[in-house]
PDB file of C-alpha atoms in Angstrom:
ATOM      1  CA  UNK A  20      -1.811 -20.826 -18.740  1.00  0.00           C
ATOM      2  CA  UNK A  21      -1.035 -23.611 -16.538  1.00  0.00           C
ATOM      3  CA  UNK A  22       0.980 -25.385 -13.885  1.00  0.00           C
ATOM      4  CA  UNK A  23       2.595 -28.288 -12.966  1.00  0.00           C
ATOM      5  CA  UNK A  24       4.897 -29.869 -10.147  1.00  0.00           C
ATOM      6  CA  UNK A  25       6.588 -32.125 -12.667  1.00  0.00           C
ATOM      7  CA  UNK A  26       6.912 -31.283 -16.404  1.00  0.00           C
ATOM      8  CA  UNK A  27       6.252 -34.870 -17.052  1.00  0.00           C
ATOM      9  CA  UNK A  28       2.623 -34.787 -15.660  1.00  0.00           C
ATOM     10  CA  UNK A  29      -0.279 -34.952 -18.468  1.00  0.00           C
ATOM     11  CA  UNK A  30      -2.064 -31.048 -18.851  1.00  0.00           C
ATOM     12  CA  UNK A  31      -5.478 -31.676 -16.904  1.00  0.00           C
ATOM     13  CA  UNK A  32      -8.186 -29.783 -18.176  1.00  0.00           C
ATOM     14  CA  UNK A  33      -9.822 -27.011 -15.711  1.00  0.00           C
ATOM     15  CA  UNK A  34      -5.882 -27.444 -13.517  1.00  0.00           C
ATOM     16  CA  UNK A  35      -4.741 -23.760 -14.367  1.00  0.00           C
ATOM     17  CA  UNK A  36      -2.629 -22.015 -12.202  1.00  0.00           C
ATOM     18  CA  UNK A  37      -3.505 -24.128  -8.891  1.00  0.00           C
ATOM     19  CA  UNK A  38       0.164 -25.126  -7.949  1.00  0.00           C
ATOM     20  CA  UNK A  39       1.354 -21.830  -8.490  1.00  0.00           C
ATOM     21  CA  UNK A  40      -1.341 -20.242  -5.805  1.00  0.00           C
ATOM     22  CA  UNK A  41      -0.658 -22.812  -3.403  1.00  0.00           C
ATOM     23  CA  UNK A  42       3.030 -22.660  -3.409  1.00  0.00           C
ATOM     24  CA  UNK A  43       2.032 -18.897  -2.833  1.00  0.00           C
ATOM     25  CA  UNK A  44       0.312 -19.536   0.082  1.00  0.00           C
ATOM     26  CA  UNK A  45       2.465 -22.032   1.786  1.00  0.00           C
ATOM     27  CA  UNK A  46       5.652 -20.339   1.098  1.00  0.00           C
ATOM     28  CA  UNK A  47       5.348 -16.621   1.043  1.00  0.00           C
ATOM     29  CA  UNK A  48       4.600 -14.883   4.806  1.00  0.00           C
ATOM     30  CA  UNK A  49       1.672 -12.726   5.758  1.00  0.00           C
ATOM     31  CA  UNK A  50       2.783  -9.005   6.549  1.00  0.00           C
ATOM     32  CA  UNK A  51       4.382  -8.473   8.978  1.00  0.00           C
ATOM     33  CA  UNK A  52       2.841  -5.453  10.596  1.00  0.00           C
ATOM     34  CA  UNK A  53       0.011  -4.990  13.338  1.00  0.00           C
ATOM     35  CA  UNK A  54      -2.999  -4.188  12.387  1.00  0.00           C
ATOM     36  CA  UNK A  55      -4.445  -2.107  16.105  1.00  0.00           C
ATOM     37  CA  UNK A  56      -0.681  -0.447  15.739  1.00  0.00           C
ATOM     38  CA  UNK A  57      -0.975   3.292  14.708  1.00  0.00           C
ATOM     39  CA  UNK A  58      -1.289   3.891  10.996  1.00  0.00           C
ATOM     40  CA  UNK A  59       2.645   3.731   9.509  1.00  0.00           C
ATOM     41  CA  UNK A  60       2.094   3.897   5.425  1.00  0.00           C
ATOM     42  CA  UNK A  61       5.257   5.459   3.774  1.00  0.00           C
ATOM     43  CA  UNK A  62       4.910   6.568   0.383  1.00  0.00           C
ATOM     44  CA  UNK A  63       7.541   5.125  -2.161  1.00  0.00           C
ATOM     45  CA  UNK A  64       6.336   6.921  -5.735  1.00  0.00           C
ATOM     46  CA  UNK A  65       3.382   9.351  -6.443  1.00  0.00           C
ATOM     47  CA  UNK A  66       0.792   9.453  -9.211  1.00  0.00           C
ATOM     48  CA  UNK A  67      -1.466  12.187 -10.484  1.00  0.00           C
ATOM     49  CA  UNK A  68      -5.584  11.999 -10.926  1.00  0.00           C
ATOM     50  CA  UNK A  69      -7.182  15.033 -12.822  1.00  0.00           C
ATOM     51  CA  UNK A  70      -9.398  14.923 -10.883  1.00  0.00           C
ATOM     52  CA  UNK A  71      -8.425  14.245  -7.377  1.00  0.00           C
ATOM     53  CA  UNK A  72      -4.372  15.439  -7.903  1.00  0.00           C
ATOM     54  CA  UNK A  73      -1.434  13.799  -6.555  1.00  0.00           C
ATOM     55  CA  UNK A  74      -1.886  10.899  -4.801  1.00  0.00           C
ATOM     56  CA  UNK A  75       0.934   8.611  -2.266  1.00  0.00           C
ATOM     57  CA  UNK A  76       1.142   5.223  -2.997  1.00  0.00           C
ATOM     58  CA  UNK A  77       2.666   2.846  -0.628  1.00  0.00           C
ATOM     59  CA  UNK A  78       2.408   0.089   1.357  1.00  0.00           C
ATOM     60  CA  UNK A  79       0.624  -0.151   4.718  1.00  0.00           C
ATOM     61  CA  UNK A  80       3.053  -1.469   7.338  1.00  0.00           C
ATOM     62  CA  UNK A  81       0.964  -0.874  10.543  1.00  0.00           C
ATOM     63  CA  UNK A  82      -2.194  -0.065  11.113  1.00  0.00           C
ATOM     64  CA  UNK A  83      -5.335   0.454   9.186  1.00  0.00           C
ATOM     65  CA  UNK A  84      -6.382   3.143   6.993  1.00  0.00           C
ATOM     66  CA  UNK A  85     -10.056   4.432   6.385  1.00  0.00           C
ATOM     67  CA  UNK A  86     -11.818   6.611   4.173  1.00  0.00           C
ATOM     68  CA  UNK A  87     -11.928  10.553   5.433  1.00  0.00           C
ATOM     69  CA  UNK A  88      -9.804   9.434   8.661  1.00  0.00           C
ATOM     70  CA  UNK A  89      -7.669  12.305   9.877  1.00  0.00           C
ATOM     71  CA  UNK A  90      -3.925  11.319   9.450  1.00  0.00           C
ATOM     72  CA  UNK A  91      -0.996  13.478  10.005  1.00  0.00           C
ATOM     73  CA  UNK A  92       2.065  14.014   7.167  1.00  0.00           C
ATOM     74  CA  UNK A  93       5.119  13.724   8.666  1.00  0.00           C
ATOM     75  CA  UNK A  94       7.264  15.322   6.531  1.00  0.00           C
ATOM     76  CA  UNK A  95      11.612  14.825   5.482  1.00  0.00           C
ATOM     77  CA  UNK A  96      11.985  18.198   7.198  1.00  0.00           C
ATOM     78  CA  UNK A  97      10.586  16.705  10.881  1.00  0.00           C
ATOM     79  CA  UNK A  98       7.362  18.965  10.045  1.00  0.00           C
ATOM     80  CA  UNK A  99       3.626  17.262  10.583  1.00  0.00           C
ATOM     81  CA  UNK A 100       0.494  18.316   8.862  1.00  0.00           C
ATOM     82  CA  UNK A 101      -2.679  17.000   9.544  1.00  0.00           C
ATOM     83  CA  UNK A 102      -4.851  15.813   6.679  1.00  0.00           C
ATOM     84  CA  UNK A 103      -8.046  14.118   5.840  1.00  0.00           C
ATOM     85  CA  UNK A 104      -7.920  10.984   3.669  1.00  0.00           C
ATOM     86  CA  UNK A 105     -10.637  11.755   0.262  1.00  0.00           C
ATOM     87  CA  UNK A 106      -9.680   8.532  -1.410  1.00  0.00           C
ATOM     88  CA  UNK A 107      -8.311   5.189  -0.806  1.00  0.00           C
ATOM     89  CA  UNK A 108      -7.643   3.275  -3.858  1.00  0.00           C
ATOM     90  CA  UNK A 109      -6.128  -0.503  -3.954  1.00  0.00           C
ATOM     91  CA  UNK A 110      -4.363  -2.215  -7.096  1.00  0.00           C
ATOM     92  CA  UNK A 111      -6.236  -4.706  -9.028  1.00  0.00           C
ATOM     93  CA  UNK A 112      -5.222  -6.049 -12.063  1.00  0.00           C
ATOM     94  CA  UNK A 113      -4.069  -2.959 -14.122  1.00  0.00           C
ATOM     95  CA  UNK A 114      -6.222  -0.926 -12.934  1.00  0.00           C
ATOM     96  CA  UNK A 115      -7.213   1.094  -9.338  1.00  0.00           C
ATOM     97  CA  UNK A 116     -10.255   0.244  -7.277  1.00  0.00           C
ATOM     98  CA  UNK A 117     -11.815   2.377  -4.779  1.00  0.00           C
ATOM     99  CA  UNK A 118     -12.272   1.292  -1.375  1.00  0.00           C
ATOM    100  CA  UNK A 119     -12.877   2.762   2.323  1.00  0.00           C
ATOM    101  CA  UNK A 120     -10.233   0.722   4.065  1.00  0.00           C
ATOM    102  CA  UNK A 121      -6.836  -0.129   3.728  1.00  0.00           C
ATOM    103  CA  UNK A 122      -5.080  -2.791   5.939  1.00  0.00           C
ATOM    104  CA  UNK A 123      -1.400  -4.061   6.576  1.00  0.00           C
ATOM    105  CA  UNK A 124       0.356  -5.332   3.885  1.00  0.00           C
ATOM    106  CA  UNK A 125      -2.034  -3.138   1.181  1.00  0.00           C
ATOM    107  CA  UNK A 126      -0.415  -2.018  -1.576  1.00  0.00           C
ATOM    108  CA  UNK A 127      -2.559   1.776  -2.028  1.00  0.00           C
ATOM    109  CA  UNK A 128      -2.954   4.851  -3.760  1.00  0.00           C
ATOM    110  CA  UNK A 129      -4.047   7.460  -0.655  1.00  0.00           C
ATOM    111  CA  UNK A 130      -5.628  11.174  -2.000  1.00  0.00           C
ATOM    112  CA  UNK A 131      -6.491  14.261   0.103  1.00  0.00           C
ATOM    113  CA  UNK A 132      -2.975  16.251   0.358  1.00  0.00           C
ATOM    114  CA  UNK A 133      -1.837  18.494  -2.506  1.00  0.00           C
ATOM    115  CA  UNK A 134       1.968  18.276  -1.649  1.00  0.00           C
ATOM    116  CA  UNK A 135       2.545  14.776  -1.036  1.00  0.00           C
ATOM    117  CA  UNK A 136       6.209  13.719  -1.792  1.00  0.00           C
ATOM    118  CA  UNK A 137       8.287  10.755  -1.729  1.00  0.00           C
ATOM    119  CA  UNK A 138       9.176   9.656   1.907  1.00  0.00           C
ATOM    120  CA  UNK A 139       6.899  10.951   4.005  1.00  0.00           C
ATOM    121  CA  UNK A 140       5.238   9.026   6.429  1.00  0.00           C
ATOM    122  CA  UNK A 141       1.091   9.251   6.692  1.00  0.00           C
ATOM    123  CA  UNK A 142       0.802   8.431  10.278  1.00  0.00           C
ATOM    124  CA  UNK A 143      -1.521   8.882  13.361  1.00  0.00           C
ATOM    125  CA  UNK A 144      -2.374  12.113  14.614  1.00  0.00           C
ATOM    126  CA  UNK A 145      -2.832  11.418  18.247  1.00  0.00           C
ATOM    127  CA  UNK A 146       0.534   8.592  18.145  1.00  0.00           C
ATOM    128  CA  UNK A 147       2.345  10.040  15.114  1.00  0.00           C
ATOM    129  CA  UNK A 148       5.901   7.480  14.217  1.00  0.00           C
ATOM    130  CA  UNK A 149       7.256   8.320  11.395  1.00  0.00           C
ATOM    131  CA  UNK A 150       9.330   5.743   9.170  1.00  0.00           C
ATOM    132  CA  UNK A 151      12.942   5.669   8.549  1.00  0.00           C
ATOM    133  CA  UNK A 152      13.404   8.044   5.469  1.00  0.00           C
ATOM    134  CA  UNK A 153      14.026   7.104   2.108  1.00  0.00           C
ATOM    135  CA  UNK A 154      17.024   8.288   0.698  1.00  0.00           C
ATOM    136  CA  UNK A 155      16.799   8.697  -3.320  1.00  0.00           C
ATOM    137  CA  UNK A 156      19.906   9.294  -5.652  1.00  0.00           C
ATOM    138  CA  UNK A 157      19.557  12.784  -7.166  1.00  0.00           C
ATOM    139  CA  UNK A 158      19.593  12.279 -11.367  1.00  0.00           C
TER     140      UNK A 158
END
């Protein structure tokens, strides 16, 4: 594909995409979040791995996140269990890549609890904040 400011501009070859990534840049913000804050990642939807089980995916709003760091769950029911992170995993194309950290704004896929459900809040152990819950219609 390609892009142009004006629809009446000729089709350059090698042009592409380049006005839509710049508008991207120039108009969209950076995350808002702090990066030296304690870890805040809530977890909006879950998917499953054979092999490594059910996994939170969410969106990093403070903090960072780092392969086998010790988190806490904090839970709808005000409960907190402490975990260790096995897998981080960021979206890329259509497809999940493996990494060892995850910073603010990072869309991820986090492994290493069994139970992980919608809502809860993978926070820091020693400064544990959960977020706001989410509230989801029942069916």
């Amino acid at each position: 594909g390609y892009s142009l400011l004006d629809p009446a501009d000729p089709v350059e070859a090698g042009q592409h995409m380049i006005h839509v990534s710049q508008m991207i840049v120039d108009h969209i913000p950076a995350p808002a979040g702090v990066s030296d804050a304690p870890l805040q990642m809530q977890v909006s939807t879950i998917d499953y791995s054979p092999y490594l089980g059910r996994m939170g995916i969410g969106k990093v709003v403070n903090g960072t996140m780092r392969l086998n760091q010790p988190i806490v769950v904090a839970r709808r029911d005000g409960s907190i269990k402490p975990v260790r992170i096995s897998k981080i995993f960021r979206f890329e194309s259509d497809g999940k890549v493996a990494v060892e950290v995850a910073e603010v704004g990072e869309i991820v896929a986090v492994a290493g609890m069994e139970d992980v459900t919608v809502g809860v809040t993978f926070t820091d152990p020693e400064n544990p904040r959960p977020l706001p819950l989410i509230t989801i219609d029942p069916p």
